[in-house]
Tab-separated table of C-alpha atoms in Angstrom:
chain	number	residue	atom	x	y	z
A	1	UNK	CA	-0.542	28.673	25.416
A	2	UNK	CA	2.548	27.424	24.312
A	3	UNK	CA	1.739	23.786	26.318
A	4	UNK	CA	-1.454	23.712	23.896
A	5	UNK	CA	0.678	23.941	20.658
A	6	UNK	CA	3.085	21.225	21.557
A	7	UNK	CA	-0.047	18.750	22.331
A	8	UNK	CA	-1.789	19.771	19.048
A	9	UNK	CA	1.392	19.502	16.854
A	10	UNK	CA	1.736	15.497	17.639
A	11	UNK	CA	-1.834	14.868	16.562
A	12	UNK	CA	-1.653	17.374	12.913
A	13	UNK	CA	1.315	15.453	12.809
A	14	UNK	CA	-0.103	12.357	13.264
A	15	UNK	CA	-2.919	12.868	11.186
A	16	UNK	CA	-0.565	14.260	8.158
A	17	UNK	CA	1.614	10.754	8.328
A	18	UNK	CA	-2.093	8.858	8.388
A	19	UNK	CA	-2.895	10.702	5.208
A	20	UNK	CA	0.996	10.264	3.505
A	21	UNK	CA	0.886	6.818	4.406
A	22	UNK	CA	-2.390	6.050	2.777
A	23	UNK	CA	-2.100	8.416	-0.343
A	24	UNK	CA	1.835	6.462	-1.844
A	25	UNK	CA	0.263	3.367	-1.739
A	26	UNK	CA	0.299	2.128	-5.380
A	27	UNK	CA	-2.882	0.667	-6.490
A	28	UNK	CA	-2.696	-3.277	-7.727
A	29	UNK	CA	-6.429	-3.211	-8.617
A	30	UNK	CA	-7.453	-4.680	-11.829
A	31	UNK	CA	-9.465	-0.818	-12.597
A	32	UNK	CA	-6.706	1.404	-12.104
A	33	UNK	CA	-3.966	2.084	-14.779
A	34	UNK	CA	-0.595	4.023	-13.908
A	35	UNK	CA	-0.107	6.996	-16.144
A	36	UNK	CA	2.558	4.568	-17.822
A	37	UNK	CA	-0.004	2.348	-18.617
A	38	UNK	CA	-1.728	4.575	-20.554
A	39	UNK	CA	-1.641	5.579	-24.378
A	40	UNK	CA	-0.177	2.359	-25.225
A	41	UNK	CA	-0.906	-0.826	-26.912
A	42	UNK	CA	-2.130	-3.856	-24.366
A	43	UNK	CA	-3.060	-7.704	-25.856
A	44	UNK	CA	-6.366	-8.970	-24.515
A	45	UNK	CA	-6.820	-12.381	-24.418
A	46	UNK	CA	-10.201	-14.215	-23.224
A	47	UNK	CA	-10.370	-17.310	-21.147
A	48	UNK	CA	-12.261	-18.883	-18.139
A	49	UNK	CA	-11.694	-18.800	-14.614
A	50	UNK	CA	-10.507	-22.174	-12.901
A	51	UNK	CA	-9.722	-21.368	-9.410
A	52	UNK	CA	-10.319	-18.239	-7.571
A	53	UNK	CA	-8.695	-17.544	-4.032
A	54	UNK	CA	-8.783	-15.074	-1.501
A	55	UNK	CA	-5.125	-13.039	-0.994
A	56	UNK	CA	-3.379	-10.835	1.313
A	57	UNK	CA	-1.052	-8.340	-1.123
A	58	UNK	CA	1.709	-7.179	1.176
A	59	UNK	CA	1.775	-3.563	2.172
A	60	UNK	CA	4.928	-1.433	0.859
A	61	UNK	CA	7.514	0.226	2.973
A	62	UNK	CA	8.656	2.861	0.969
A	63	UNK	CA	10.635	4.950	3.851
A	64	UNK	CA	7.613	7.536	3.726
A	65	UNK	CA	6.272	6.262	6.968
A	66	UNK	CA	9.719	5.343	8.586
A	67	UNK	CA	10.408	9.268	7.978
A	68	UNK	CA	7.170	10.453	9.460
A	69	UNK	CA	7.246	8.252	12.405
A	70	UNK	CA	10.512	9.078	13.319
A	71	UNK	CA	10.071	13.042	13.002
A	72	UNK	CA	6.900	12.442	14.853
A	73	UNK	CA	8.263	10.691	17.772
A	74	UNK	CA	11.795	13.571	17.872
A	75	UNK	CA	8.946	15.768	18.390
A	76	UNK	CA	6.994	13.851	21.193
A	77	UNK	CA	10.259	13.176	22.661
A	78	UNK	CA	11.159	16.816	22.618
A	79	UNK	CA	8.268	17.519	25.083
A	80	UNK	CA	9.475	15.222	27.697
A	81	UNK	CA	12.274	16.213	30.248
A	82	UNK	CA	14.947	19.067	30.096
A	83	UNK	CA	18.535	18.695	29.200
A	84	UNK	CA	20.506	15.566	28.534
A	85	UNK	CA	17.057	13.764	29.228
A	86	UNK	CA	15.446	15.810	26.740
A	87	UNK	CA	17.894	14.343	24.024
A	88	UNK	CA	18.061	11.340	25.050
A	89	UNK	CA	14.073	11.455	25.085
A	90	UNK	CA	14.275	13.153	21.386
A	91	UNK	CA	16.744	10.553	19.742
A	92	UNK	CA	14.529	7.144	21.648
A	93	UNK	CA	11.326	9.143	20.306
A	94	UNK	CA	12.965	9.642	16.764
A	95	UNK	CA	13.983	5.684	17.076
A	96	UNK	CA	10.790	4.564	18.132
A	97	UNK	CA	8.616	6.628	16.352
A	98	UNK	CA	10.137	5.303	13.313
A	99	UNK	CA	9.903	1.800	13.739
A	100	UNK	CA	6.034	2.298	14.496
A	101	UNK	CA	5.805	4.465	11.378
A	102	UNK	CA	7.184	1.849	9.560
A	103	UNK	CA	4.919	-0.633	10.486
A	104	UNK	CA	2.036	1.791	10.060
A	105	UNK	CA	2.947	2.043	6.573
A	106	UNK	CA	2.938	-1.357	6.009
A	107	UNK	CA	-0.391	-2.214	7.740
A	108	UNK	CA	-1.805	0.591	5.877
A	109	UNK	CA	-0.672	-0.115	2.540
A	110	UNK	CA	-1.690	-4.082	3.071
A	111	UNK	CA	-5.090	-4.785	0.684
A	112	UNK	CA	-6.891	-7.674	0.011
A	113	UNK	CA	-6.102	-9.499	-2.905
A	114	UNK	CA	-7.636	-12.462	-5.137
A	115	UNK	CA	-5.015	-15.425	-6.862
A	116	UNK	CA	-7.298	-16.079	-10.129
A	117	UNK	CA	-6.302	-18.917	-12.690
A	118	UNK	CA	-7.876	-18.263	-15.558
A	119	UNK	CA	-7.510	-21.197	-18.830
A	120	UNK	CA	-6.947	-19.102	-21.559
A	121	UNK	CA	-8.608	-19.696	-24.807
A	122	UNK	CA	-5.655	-20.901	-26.588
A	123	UNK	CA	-5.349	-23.708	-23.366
A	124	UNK	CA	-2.745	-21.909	-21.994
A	125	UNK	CA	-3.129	-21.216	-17.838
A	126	UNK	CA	-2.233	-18.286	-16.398
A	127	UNK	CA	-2.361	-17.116	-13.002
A	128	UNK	CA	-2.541	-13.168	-11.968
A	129	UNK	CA	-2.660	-11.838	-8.463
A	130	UNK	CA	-4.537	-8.566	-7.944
A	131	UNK	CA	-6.416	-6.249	-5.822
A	132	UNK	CA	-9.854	-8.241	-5.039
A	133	UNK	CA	-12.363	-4.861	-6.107
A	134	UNK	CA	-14.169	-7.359	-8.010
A	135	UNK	CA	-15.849	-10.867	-7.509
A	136	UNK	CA	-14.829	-13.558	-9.856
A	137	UNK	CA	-16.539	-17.022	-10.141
A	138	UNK	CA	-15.214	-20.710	-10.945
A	139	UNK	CA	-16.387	-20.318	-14.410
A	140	UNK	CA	-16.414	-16.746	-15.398
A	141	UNK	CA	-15.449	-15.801	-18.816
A	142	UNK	CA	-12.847	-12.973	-18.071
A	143	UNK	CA	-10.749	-10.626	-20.312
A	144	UNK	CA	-6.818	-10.657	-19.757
A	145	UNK	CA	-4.927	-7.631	-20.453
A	146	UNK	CA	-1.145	-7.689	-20.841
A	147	UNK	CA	1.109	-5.059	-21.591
A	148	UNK	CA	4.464	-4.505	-23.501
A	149	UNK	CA	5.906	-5.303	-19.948
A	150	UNK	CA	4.121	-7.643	-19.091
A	151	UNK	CA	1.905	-5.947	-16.489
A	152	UNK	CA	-1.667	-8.310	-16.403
A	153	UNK	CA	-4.803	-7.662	-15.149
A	154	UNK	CA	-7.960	-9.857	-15.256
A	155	UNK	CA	-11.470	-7.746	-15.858
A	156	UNK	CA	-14.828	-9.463	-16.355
């Protein structure tokens, strides 16, 4: 019986980092607002769309998955051996467990993204990077919304 728990506790484990990992990934669509975002002023400006390209936006490494990894692998590494082996096998699973859990994070946390300049009525050009969760057109009249910190999102 016990054998069974220590295989089922690496996969709950691994299944709780999956979940971690994809739930602290902050959202760079052009939909979603941060509760900061929210109850204050923004400036819309209108404009066209010049050039629209296809992005990769970098996945964050916040230490969440680093963490996970690395308590995931001391406990895979636990199971293996007896003794000094056993902690040697605890502190290489820790180490590599971590580095994977890093990485996980990252790949996880990696979204497509879309590079849009956008003319601006007043002839200015801008150009905003976001989350591609919407298609946008050579020639789309788009809305730009800026706020006090300067935080801008393109919506059609």
């Amino acid at each position: 019986m016990m054998n069974k728990t220590l295989a089922i506790t690496p996969v709950a484990l691994g299944i709780v980092l999956a979940l971690i990992l994809v739930g602290c990934a902050p959202s760079t669509s052009g939909k979603v607002y941060s509760r900061d975002q929210t109850r204050i002023s923004h400036s819309v400006y209108y404009g066209t769309v010049l050039r629209a390209e296809p992005v990769t936006i970098e996945g964050t490494q916040s230490g969440a998955g680093t963490l996970a990894g690395g308590a995931l692998g001391g406990v895979l590494g636990s199971s293996v051996g007896s003794g000094s082996g056993r902690s040697l096998a605890v502190v290489g699973g820790a180490i590599a467990g971590a580095v994977a859990g890093s990485i996980a994070e990252k790949k996880a946390t990696t979204v497509p993204g879309i590079e849009l300049e956008v003319e601006l009525d007043n002839g200015e050009i801008i150009v905003v990077v976001q989350e591609a969760d919407d298609v946008y057109r050579v020639g789309d009249r788009v809305r730009v919304i800026k706020d006090a910190r300067g935080t801008t999102r393109i919506r059609q």
